[in-house]
Amino acid sequence: MKYRNNAQNLIDFIYKGVTPFHVVEEVKSSLKESGFKELQLNESWNLQKGEKYFTTRNDSSLFAFITGTESPAKHGCKIISAHSDSPSFKIKPDAAIGVNNYYIKFNTETYGGAILSSWFDRPLSMAGRVTMESNNPLNLDKRLVNFKKPLLIIPNLAIHLNRSVNEGVAIDKQKDLLPLAAIDTDATTSKENYLHQLIAKELNVDANKILSYDLTLYEYNKGTTMGVNDEFISSPRLDNLAMVHAGLSALKSAKADRSTQILAIFDNEEVGSLTKQGADSPLFKNIFSRIVKSYSSDDESFYQSVYNSFMISADMAHSIHPNYQEKHDPVLQPVINGGPVIKITANQKYTTDSESAAIFMALCKKAKVPVQQFVNRSDMAGGSTLGNVLTGQIDIKSVDIGNAMLAMHSVRELSGVKDHTYLIEVFKEFFCQTK
Ligand code: ZN
């Protein structure tokens, strides 16, 4: 029962977390319910020991922590990191394009490395952040918007007009991927202001006040458990909201102890992390430093805290694919519902080393959860995540892990019901341990 409940909670969480802004909004309200207090990055912090806090950056990255009852210089910080973004499509400014004075389609740009073919022929919706005029140009009015209805679709070209469609077709990002939005034969409809009008109607505001937006497409249909034994989760954005949700569940149930516990959720992992709210910026180091300085302001304490800390960099991993066994390492072949996967590469795209892998194995053993290991086939480059980017900013000991999944970066991904509970239990175990 606990497996099903945790899986359903994850599906519900993902359904609301349609963009990084909405993920942060969801995490925020969940943390507030659990007694976490919000801090603003641009105000002074007066942290107390053994208290719960969180802060956000750009409304799309979030950092939650429970301050230790003793100094991090002695007992370190336990950190779980994950990312809030997923591959998608951004709506360009002035996006409405008329076709034959009849159809209206939207101009888009791909965000991250999506499996583009998976986005065709399915109802899509649109959500994001809108910025509007106020009296002060340096302090504008920001709103989240989520249309929450099937609004757009990218129709395939019929097979009769493209006989080679089943032999693999190159997809032109500018031509083939513009979603159809409406039939509008009214010649007076302004294409220039079309999106602003649409947003204004949804938010019930004056369209003339809308200055800019940050909108992305998302799969309209909700995720579900499935399979003969209901063993799978089929859902958008499992990479990486499954890790965000598991980290959040563990932090919410954690109690204050001697070391400080941190959940770090970064935006922009899918495009390389080099943004002010991404892992390749001074953001995390600044937050870490502010926590440490609330105990002691000398440099020594900061360095001791760095070297007494440990991070679990959590991002999804690949299961062996039942139709493509040859794409995987001949020996290490993780499976769905086989427990969390430790990710290892000789090229150091993952932060795992033998010591940090062993730490994670020991945590799994304590939590009575099975554990697996992943390596790339030696002739394949494989992926990467934010762990090694973040350790380039602050050199904390770290391991890269994730749950095994199929169809990573498809609009609809597949993971395991049991694995989600396994990972929550390991994360809880991690937060319970004191160095
Ligand atoms: Zn990821």
Short mmCIF file of C-alpha atoms and ligand atoms in Angstrom, two decimals:
data_model
loop_
_atom_site.label_atom_id
_atom_site.label_comp_id
_atom_site.label_asym_id
_atom_site.label_seq_id
_atom_site.Cartn_x
_atom_site.Cartn_y
_atom_site.Cartn_z
CA MET A 1 0.00 0.00 0.00
CA LYS A 2 2.80 2.43 0.86
CA TYR A 3 4.28 1.82 -2.61
CA ARG A 4 1.00 2.74 -4.32
CA ASN A 5 0.45 5.79 -2.10
CA ASN A 6 3.91 7.21 -2.69
CA ALA A 7 3.60 6.60 -6.45
CA GLN A 8 0.20 8.32 -6.57
CA ASN A 9 1.54 11.28 -4.54
CA LEU A 10 4.34 11.60 -7.08
CA ILE A 11 1.91 11.50 -10.03
CA ASP A 12 -0.25 14.20 -8.36
CA PHE A 13 2.85 16.32 -7.65
CA ILE A 14 4.05 16.08 -11.27
CA TYR A 15 0.58 16.94 -12.58
CA LYS A 16 0.75 20.26 -10.72
CA GLY A 17 4.46 20.87 -11.42
CA VAL A 18 4.04 21.71 -15.09
CA THR A 19 6.96 24.17 -15.29
CA PRO A 20 9.89 24.90 -12.93
CA PHE A 21 7.88 27.91 -11.64
CA HIS A 22 4.96 25.64 -10.76
CA VAL A 23 7.29 23.04 -9.22
CA VAL A 24 8.71 25.72 -6.93
CA GLU A 25 5.18 26.93 -6.10
CA GLU A 26 4.12 23.39 -5.16
CA VAL A 27 7.24 22.71 -3.09
CA LYS A 28 6.83 26.07 -1.37
CA SER A 29 3.26 25.46 -0.25
CA SER A 30 4.13 21.94 0.88
CA LEU A 31 7.08 23.28 2.95
CA LYS A 32 4.96 26.06 4.46
CA GLU A 33 2.40 23.46 5.58
CA SER A 34 5.24 21.65 7.34
CA GLY A 35 6.37 24.75 9.20
CA PHE A 36 9.26 25.91 6.99
CA LYS A 37 9.75 29.70 7.01
CA GLU A 38 10.47 31.63 3.82
CA LEU A 39 13.66 33.70 3.57
CA GLN A 40 14.35 36.31 0.87
CA LEU A 41 17.80 36.24 -0.73
CA ASN A 42 17.92 40.05 -0.78
CA GLU A 43 17.13 40.49 2.91
CA SER A 44 19.20 39.76 5.99
CA TRP A 45 18.89 36.29 7.50
CA ASN A 46 18.71 35.69 11.22
CA LEU A 47 18.89 31.89 11.35
CA GLN A 48 18.19 29.96 14.55
CA LYS A 49 19.56 26.49 15.31
CA GLY A 50 17.24 23.53 14.69
CA GLU A 51 14.79 25.57 12.57
CA LYS A 52 13.25 25.01 9.13
CA TYR A 53 13.72 27.49 6.27
CA PHE A 54 13.58 27.83 2.51
CA THR A 55 14.43 30.40 -0.13
CA THR A 56 13.90 30.68 -3.89
CA ARG A 57 15.74 32.19 -6.86
CA ASN A 58 14.01 33.39 -10.05
CA ASP A 59 10.85 31.59 -8.79
CA SER A 60 12.31 28.46 -10.44
CA SER A 61 15.04 27.19 -8.06
CA LEU A 62 14.43 26.42 -4.38
CA PHE A 63 16.63 25.62 -1.39
CA ALA A 64 15.09 24.21 1.80
CA PHE A 65 17.02 23.39 4.94
CA ILE A 66 16.79 22.42 8.59
CA THR A 67 19.61 24.10 10.48
CA GLY A 68 21.67 21.74 12.66
CA THR A 69 21.59 22.00 16.43
CA GLU A 70 25.39 22.20 16.22
CA SER A 71 27.82 23.93 13.85
CA PRO A 72 28.27 22.57 10.29
CA ALA A 73 32.00 23.16 10.86
CA LYS A 74 31.85 20.12 13.14
CA HIS A 75 28.97 18.05 11.78
CA GLY A 76 28.69 19.21 8.15
CA CYS A 77 25.64 19.50 5.91
CA LYS A 78 23.75 16.62 4.32
CA ILE A 79 22.59 17.75 0.91
CA ILE A 80 20.23 16.23 -1.66
CA SER A 81 20.26 18.01 -5.03
CA ALA A 82 17.85 17.65 -7.95
CA HIS A 83 16.50 19.76 -10.82
CA SER A 84 13.12 21.39 -11.45
CA ASP A 85 13.26 21.61 -15.27
CA SER A 86 12.50 19.07 -18.00
CA PRO A 87 12.93 19.16 -21.78
CA SER A 88 10.10 21.09 -23.39
CA PHE A 89 9.21 23.86 -25.84
CA LYS A 90 9.39 27.57 -25.05
CA ILE A 91 6.88 29.87 -26.69
CA LYS A 92 8.74 32.67 -28.48
CA PRO A 93 7.71 36.34 -28.06
CA ASP A 94 4.96 37.47 -30.50
CA ALA A 95 4.40 33.77 -31.16
CA ALA A 96 1.11 33.71 -33.06
CA ILE A 97 1.46 32.91 -36.77
CA GLY A 98 -1.55 32.96 -39.12
CA VAL A 99 -1.82 30.33 -41.89
CA ASN A 100 -4.08 30.98 -44.92
CA ASN A 101 -6.15 33.45 -42.87
CA TYR A 102 -7.58 30.42 -41.14
CA TYR A 103 -5.32 28.50 -38.73
CA ILE A 104 -3.28 30.04 -35.94
CA LYS A 105 -0.12 28.27 -34.82
CA PHE A 106 2.53 29.28 -32.29
CA ASN A 107 6.22 29.84 -32.85
CA THR A 108 8.33 27.70 -30.49
CA GLU A 109 11.90 26.89 -29.61
CA THR A 110 13.03 23.59 -28.05
CA TYR A 111 14.27 23.63 -24.44
CA GLY A 112 16.77 20.85 -23.59
CA GLY A 113 17.15 17.51 -25.34
CA ALA A 114 13.58 16.26 -25.83
CA ILE A 115 12.70 13.15 -27.86
CA LEU A 116 10.88 15.36 -30.34
CA SER A 117 8.79 12.66 -32.05
CA SER A 118 7.05 11.91 -28.74
CA TRP A 119 5.44 15.39 -28.75
CA PHE A 120 3.35 14.87 -31.90
CA ASP A 121 -0.41 14.22 -31.91
CA ARG A 122 -1.08 14.67 -28.23
CA PRO A 123 -3.09 17.38 -26.49
CA LEU A 124 -0.71 19.95 -25.02
CA SER A 125 -1.28 22.79 -22.63
CA MET A 126 0.78 25.85 -21.78
CA ALA A 127 2.00 27.40 -18.52
CA GLY A 128 4.68 29.66 -17.09
CA ARG A 129 5.34 33.11 -15.69
CA VAL A 130 4.03 36.44 -16.92
CA THR A 131 5.51 39.84 -16.05
CA MET A 132 3.26 42.89 -16.03
CA GLU A 133 3.62 46.64 -15.62
CA SER A 134 3.57 48.28 -12.19
CA ASN A 135 4.47 51.77 -10.96
CA ASN A 136 8.11 50.77 -10.61
CA PRO A 137 9.96 49.38 -13.67
CA LEU A 138 12.51 47.69 -11.42
CA ASN A 139 9.85 45.94 -9.37
CA LEU A 140 7.24 44.58 -11.75
CA ASP A 141 4.18 42.47 -11.12
CA LYS A 142 4.84 38.74 -11.72
CA ARG A 143 2.13 36.09 -12.04
CA LEU A 144 2.08 32.37 -12.73
CA VAL A 145 -0.27 31.14 -15.40
CA ASN A 146 -1.45 27.60 -16.21
CA PHE A 147 -4.09 27.18 -18.89
CA LYS A 148 -4.96 23.69 -17.56
CA LYS A 149 -6.80 22.65 -20.71
CA PRO A 150 -5.89 20.92 -23.94
CA LEU A 151 -4.95 23.98 -25.94
CA LEU A 152 -2.43 23.01 -28.59
CA ILE A 153 -1.34 20.06 -30.72
CA ILE A 154 1.54 19.30 -33.10
CA PRO A 155 -0.15 17.21 -35.83
CA ASN A 156 1.89 14.69 -37.79
CA LEU A 157 1.97 14.86 -41.57
CA ALA A 158 -0.28 12.08 -42.96
CA ILE A 159 1.54 8.95 -44.13
CA HIS A 160 0.07 9.49 -47.63
CA LEU A 161 2.05 12.72 -47.87
CA ASN A 162 5.17 11.21 -46.33
CA ARG A 163 5.54 7.54 -47.27
CA SER A 164 8.94 7.20 -45.59
CA VAL A 165 7.66 8.29 -42.18
CA ASN A 166 8.27 4.85 -40.64
CA GLU A 167 11.87 4.73 -41.85
CA GLY A 168 12.95 7.54 -39.56
CA VAL A 169 12.42 11.15 -40.48
CA ALA A 170 14.58 14.13 -39.56
CA ILE A 171 12.60 16.71 -37.58
CA ASP A 172 13.10 20.38 -38.45
CA LYS A 173 12.70 22.29 -35.17
CA GLN A 174 11.56 25.49 -36.87
CA LYS A 175 9.15 23.93 -39.39
CA ASP A 176 7.78 20.69 -38.00
CA LEU A 177 7.18 21.50 -34.36
CA LEU A 178 4.91 24.55 -34.37
CA PRO A 179 1.73 23.63 -32.47
CA LEU A 180 -1.70 24.39 -33.87
CA ALA A 181 -3.74 26.62 -31.54
CA ALA A 182 -6.95 27.77 -33.22
CA ILE A 183 -9.15 28.39 -36.22
CA ASP A 184 -9.69 32.13 -36.48
CA THR A 185 -11.18 33.62 -39.65
CA ASP A 186 -11.74 37.05 -38.13
CA ALA A 187 -9.54 39.35 -40.23
CA THR A 188 -9.39 41.89 -37.40
CA THR A 189 -7.65 39.48 -35.02
CA SER A 190 -4.23 40.88 -34.23
CA LYS A 191 -1.53 38.20 -34.45
CA GLU A 192 0.88 40.59 -32.80
CA ASN A 193 -1.07 40.75 -29.58
CA TYR A 194 -2.68 37.31 -29.74
CA LEU A 195 -0.72 35.62 -26.94
CA HIS A 196 -1.04 38.63 -24.65
CA GLN A 197 -4.81 38.63 -25.18
CA LEU A 198 -4.98 34.93 -24.42
CA ILE A 199 -2.96 35.31 -21.20
CA ALA A 200 -4.94 38.40 -20.17
CA LYS A 201 -8.19 36.47 -20.51
CA GLU A 202 -6.84 33.57 -18.48
CA LEU A 203 -5.49 35.81 -15.69
CA ASN A 204 -8.32 38.32 -15.90
CA VAL A 205 -5.94 41.27 -16.34
CA ASP A 206 -5.49 44.08 -18.87
CA ALA A 207 -3.56 42.77 -21.91
CA ASN A 208 -1.85 46.14 -22.34
CA LYS A 209 -0.15 45.66 -18.96
CA ILE A 210 1.56 42.41 -20.03
CA LEU A 211 5.19 43.08 -20.91
CA SER A 212 6.71 39.60 -21.30
CA TYR A 213 6.21 35.93 -20.62
CA ASP A 214 8.11 32.74 -20.02
CA LEU A 215 5.73 30.06 -21.31
CA THR A 216 6.34 26.39 -22.05
CA LEU A 217 4.26 23.56 -23.46
CA TYR A 218 3.41 20.53 -21.39
CA GLU A 219 1.66 17.18 -21.90
CA TYR A 220 -1.94 17.78 -20.85
CA ASN A 221 -2.81 14.25 -19.70
CA LYS A 222 -2.01 13.15 -16.18
CA GLY A 223 0.40 10.33 -15.33
CA THR A 224 -0.81 6.92 -14.20
CA THR A 225 0.41 3.69 -12.67
CA MET A 226 0.20 0.83 -15.16
CA GLY A 227 1.33 -2.69 -16.10
CA VAL A 228 -0.15 -6.15 -15.38
CA ASN A 229 0.73 -5.75 -11.71
CA ASP A 230 0.58 -1.94 -11.60
CA GLU A 231 4.36 -1.95 -11.30
CA PHE A 232 5.11 1.04 -13.56
CA ILE A 233 4.60 4.80 -13.45
CA SER A 234 3.93 6.40 -16.85
CA SER A 235 4.16 10.17 -16.56
CA PRO A 236 5.71 13.32 -18.00
CA ARG A 237 8.71 14.88 -16.18
CA LEU A 238 9.72 11.87 -14.04
CA ASP A 239 13.20 13.20 -14.87
CA ASN A 240 13.61 14.90 -12.52
CA LEU A 241 10.49 15.58 -10.49
CA ALA A 242 10.63 12.05 -9.05
CA MET A 243 13.90 13.06 -7.33
CA VAL A 244 12.48 16.45 -6.26
CA HIS A 245 9.45 14.72 -4.76
CA ALA A 246 11.52 12.03 -2.98
CA GLY A 247 13.87 14.69 -1.54
CA LEU A 248 10.93 16.82 -0.41
CA SER A 249 9.19 13.84 1.23
CA ALA A 250 12.37 12.99 3.15
CA LEU A 251 13.09 16.57 4.25
CA LYS A 252 9.50 17.12 5.43
CA SER A 253 9.70 14.08 7.68
CA ALA A 254 13.23 14.90 8.94
CA LYS A 255 13.85 16.11 12.48
CA ALA A 256 16.47 18.67 13.41
CA ASP A 257 19.72 16.99 14.40
CA ARG A 258 23.34 17.98 14.88
CA SER A 259 24.09 18.38 11.18
CA THR A 260 22.25 20.69 8.76
CA GLN A 261 19.97 19.06 6.18
CA ILE A 262 19.53 20.69 2.78
CA LEU A 263 17.35 20.04 -0.27
CA ALA A 264 18.68 21.97 -3.31
CA ILE A 265 16.43 22.16 -6.38
CA PHE A 266 18.04 23.86 -9.37
CA ASP A 267 16.52 25.10 -12.62
CA ASN A 268 18.22 24.84 -16.04
CA GLU A 269 19.98 21.48 -15.66
CA GLU A 270 18.65 20.47 -19.07
CA VAL A 271 20.47 23.37 -20.76
CA GLY A 272 23.80 23.11 -18.95
CA SER A 273 23.13 24.84 -15.57
CA LEU A 274 25.00 28.06 -16.46
CA THR A 275 22.34 30.55 -15.31
CA LYS A 276 21.97 32.61 -12.15
CA GLN A 277 19.44 30.05 -10.83
CA GLY A 278 21.42 27.03 -12.10
CA ALA A 279 24.00 24.79 -10.42
CA ASP A 280 26.87 26.42 -12.36
CA SER A 281 26.53 29.75 -10.54
CA PRO A 282 27.62 31.05 -7.11
CA LEU A 283 24.03 30.64 -5.85
CA PHE A 284 24.43 27.44 -3.83
CA LYS A 285 27.81 28.44 -2.42
CA ASN A 286 26.29 31.74 -1.27
CA ILE A 287 23.41 29.99 0.50
CA PHE A 288 25.74 27.40 2.06
CA SER A 289 28.00 30.20 3.25
CA ARG A 290 25.11 32.15 4.81
CA ILE A 291 24.01 29.05 6.73
CA VAL A 292 27.55 28.41 8.02
CA LYS A 293 28.09 32.07 8.96
CA SER A 294 24.99 32.00 11.16
CA TYR A 295 27.05 29.72 13.46
CA SER A 296 30.45 31.33 13.06
CA SER A 297 31.65 34.00 10.65
CA ASP A 298 35.31 32.99 10.28
CA ASP A 299 36.65 31.48 7.04
CA GLU A 300 37.93 28.40 8.87
CA SER A 301 34.36 27.40 9.77
CA PHE A 302 33.33 27.70 6.14
CA TYR A 303 36.13 25.43 4.91
CA GLN A 304 35.56 22.89 7.69
CA SER A 305 31.86 22.84 6.80
CA VAL A 306 32.61 22.17 3.12
CA TYR A 307 34.89 19.25 3.97
CA ASN A 308 32.53 17.76 6.56
CA SER A 309 29.57 17.77 4.16
CA PHE A 310 28.18 15.14 1.81
CA MET A 311 25.87 15.50 -1.19
CA ILE A 312 23.58 13.05 -2.95
CA SER A 313 23.17 14.35 -6.51
CA ALA A 314 19.84 12.79 -7.47
CA ASP A 315 18.78 12.47 -11.11
CA MET A 316 17.06 9.64 -12.95
CA ALA A 317 19.06 6.68 -14.37
CA HIS A 318 18.60 4.26 -17.28
CA SER A 319 17.06 0.82 -16.89
CA ILE A 320 18.17 -1.82 -19.40
CA HIS A 321 15.73 -1.49 -22.31
CA PRO A 322 13.96 -4.80 -23.08
CA ASN A 323 14.18 -4.13 -26.85
CA TYR A 324 17.75 -2.82 -26.92
CA GLN A 325 19.87 -4.86 -24.51
CA GLU A 326 22.88 -4.23 -26.78
CA LYS A 327 22.86 -0.52 -25.85
CA HIS A 328 23.88 -1.30 -22.28
CA ASP A 329 26.94 -2.47 -20.39
CA PRO A 330 27.27 -6.28 -20.69
CA VAL A 331 27.48 -6.77 -16.92
CA LEU A 332 25.79 -3.95 -15.00
CA GLN A 333 22.19 -3.78 -16.18
CA PRO A 334 19.91 -1.91 -13.75
CA VAL A 335 16.19 -2.67 -13.85
CA ILE A 336 13.01 -0.83 -12.88
CA ASN A 337 11.99 -1.63 -9.28
CA GLY A 338 15.44 -3.03 -8.53
CA GLY A 339 16.27 -0.16 -6.14
CA PRO A 340 18.20 3.11 -6.52
CA VAL A 341 21.06 3.15 -9.03
CA ILE A 342 24.56 4.48 -8.33
CA LYS A 343 25.92 6.15 -11.50
CA ILE A 344 29.60 5.71 -12.27
CA THR A 345 31.78 6.89 -15.18
CA ALA A 346 35.53 6.89 -15.70
CA ASN A 347 35.26 10.28 -17.46
CA GLN A 348 33.93 11.80 -14.17
CA LYS A 349 30.71 13.20 -15.66
CA TYR A 350 29.25 11.76 -12.46
CA THR A 351 30.65 12.73 -9.07
CA THR A 352 30.66 9.14 -7.78
CA ASP A 353 33.96 7.70 -6.56
CA SER A 354 34.49 4.41 -4.74
CA GLU A 355 34.17 6.08 -1.34
CA SER A 356 30.97 8.01 -2.07
CA ALA A 357 29.46 4.93 -3.78
CA ALA A 358 30.21 2.91 -0.65
CA ILE A 359 28.56 5.56 1.54
CA PHE A 360 25.40 5.32 -0.55
CA MET A 361 25.50 1.49 -0.48
CA ALA A 362 25.79 1.59 3.31
CA LEU A 363 22.78 3.94 3.52
CA CYS A 364 20.72 1.56 1.34
CA LYS A 365 21.72 -1.36 3.54
CA LYS A 366 20.63 0.52 6.66
CA ALA A 367 17.34 1.46 4.99
CA LYS A 368 16.89 -2.21 3.89
CA VAL A 369 16.58 -1.14 0.26
CA PRO A 370 18.20 -2.96 -2.71
CA VAL A 371 20.82 -0.97 -4.65
CA GLN A 372 22.13 -1.20 -8.25
CA GLN A 373 25.05 0.25 -10.22
CA PHE A 374 25.13 1.85 -13.66
CA VAL A 375 28.04 2.32 -16.05
CA ASN A 376 27.90 3.32 -19.73
CA ARG A 377 28.83 0.90 -22.48
CA SER A 378 32.53 1.67 -22.98
CA ASP A 379 31.89 2.91 -26.55
CA MET A 380 29.13 5.34 -25.52
CA ALA A 381 29.46 8.78 -23.98
CA GLY A 382 26.31 8.64 -21.79
CA GLY A 383 24.68 11.56 -19.99
CA SER A 384 25.61 13.92 -17.21
CA THR A 385 23.85 15.87 -14.49
CA LEU A 386 24.31 18.82 -12.17
CA GLY A 387 26.48 17.02 -9.57
CA ASN A 388 29.86 17.62 -11.19
CA VAL A 389 28.82 21.13 -12.25
CA LEU A 390 27.99 21.99 -8.64
CA THR A 391 31.20 20.46 -7.27
CA GLY A 392 33.02 22.79 -9.71
CA GLN A 393 31.50 25.66 -7.70
CA ILE A 394 31.90 24.12 -4.23
CA ASP A 395 33.99 20.97 -3.74
CA ILE A 396 31.71 18.89 -1.53
CA LYS A 397 32.07 15.09 -1.50
CA SER A 398 29.27 13.66 -3.61
CA VAL A 399 27.62 10.62 -5.19
CA ASP A 400 25.40 10.52 -8.29
CA ILE A 401 22.34 8.32 -8.04
CA GLY A 402 18.86 7.98 -9.51
CA ASN A 403 16.00 5.57 -10.11
CA ALA A 404 16.01 3.34 -13.18
CA MET A 405 13.67 4.44 -15.95
CA LEU A 406 12.89 3.98 -19.64
CA ALA A 407 12.26 6.60 -22.33
CA MET A 408 14.20 9.39 -20.58
CA HIS A 409 13.35 12.78 -22.17
CA SER A 410 10.24 11.46 -23.91
CA VAL A 411 7.16 13.58 -23.21
CA ARG A 412 5.96 10.49 -21.34
CA GLU A 413 8.56 8.55 -19.32
CA LEU A 414 8.39 5.22 -17.49
CA SER A 415 9.66 4.39 -13.99
CA GLY A 416 8.84 1.98 -11.15
CA VAL A 417 6.25 2.16 -8.36
CA LYS A 418 8.44 0.39 -5.76
CA ASP A 419 11.58 2.37 -6.64
CA HIS A 420 9.97 5.63 -5.60
CA THR A 421 9.34 4.39 -2.05
CA TYR A 422 12.80 2.80 -1.91
CA LEU A 423 14.42 6.12 -2.66
CA ILE A 424 12.32 8.06 -0.14
CA GLU A 425 13.43 5.54 2.49
CA VAL A 426 17.13 5.92 1.62
CA PHE A 427 16.82 9.73 1.66
CA LYS A 428 15.14 9.55 5.09
CA GLU A 429 17.96 7.31 6.29
CA PHE A 430 20.52 9.84 4.98
CA PHE A 431 18.89 12.72 6.83
CA CYS A 432 18.81 10.64 10.06
CA GLN A 433 22.55 9.97 10.07
CA THR A 434 24.90 12.24 11.99
CA LYS A 435 28.55 12.46 11.13
ZN ZN B 1 17.65 14.87 -15.24
#
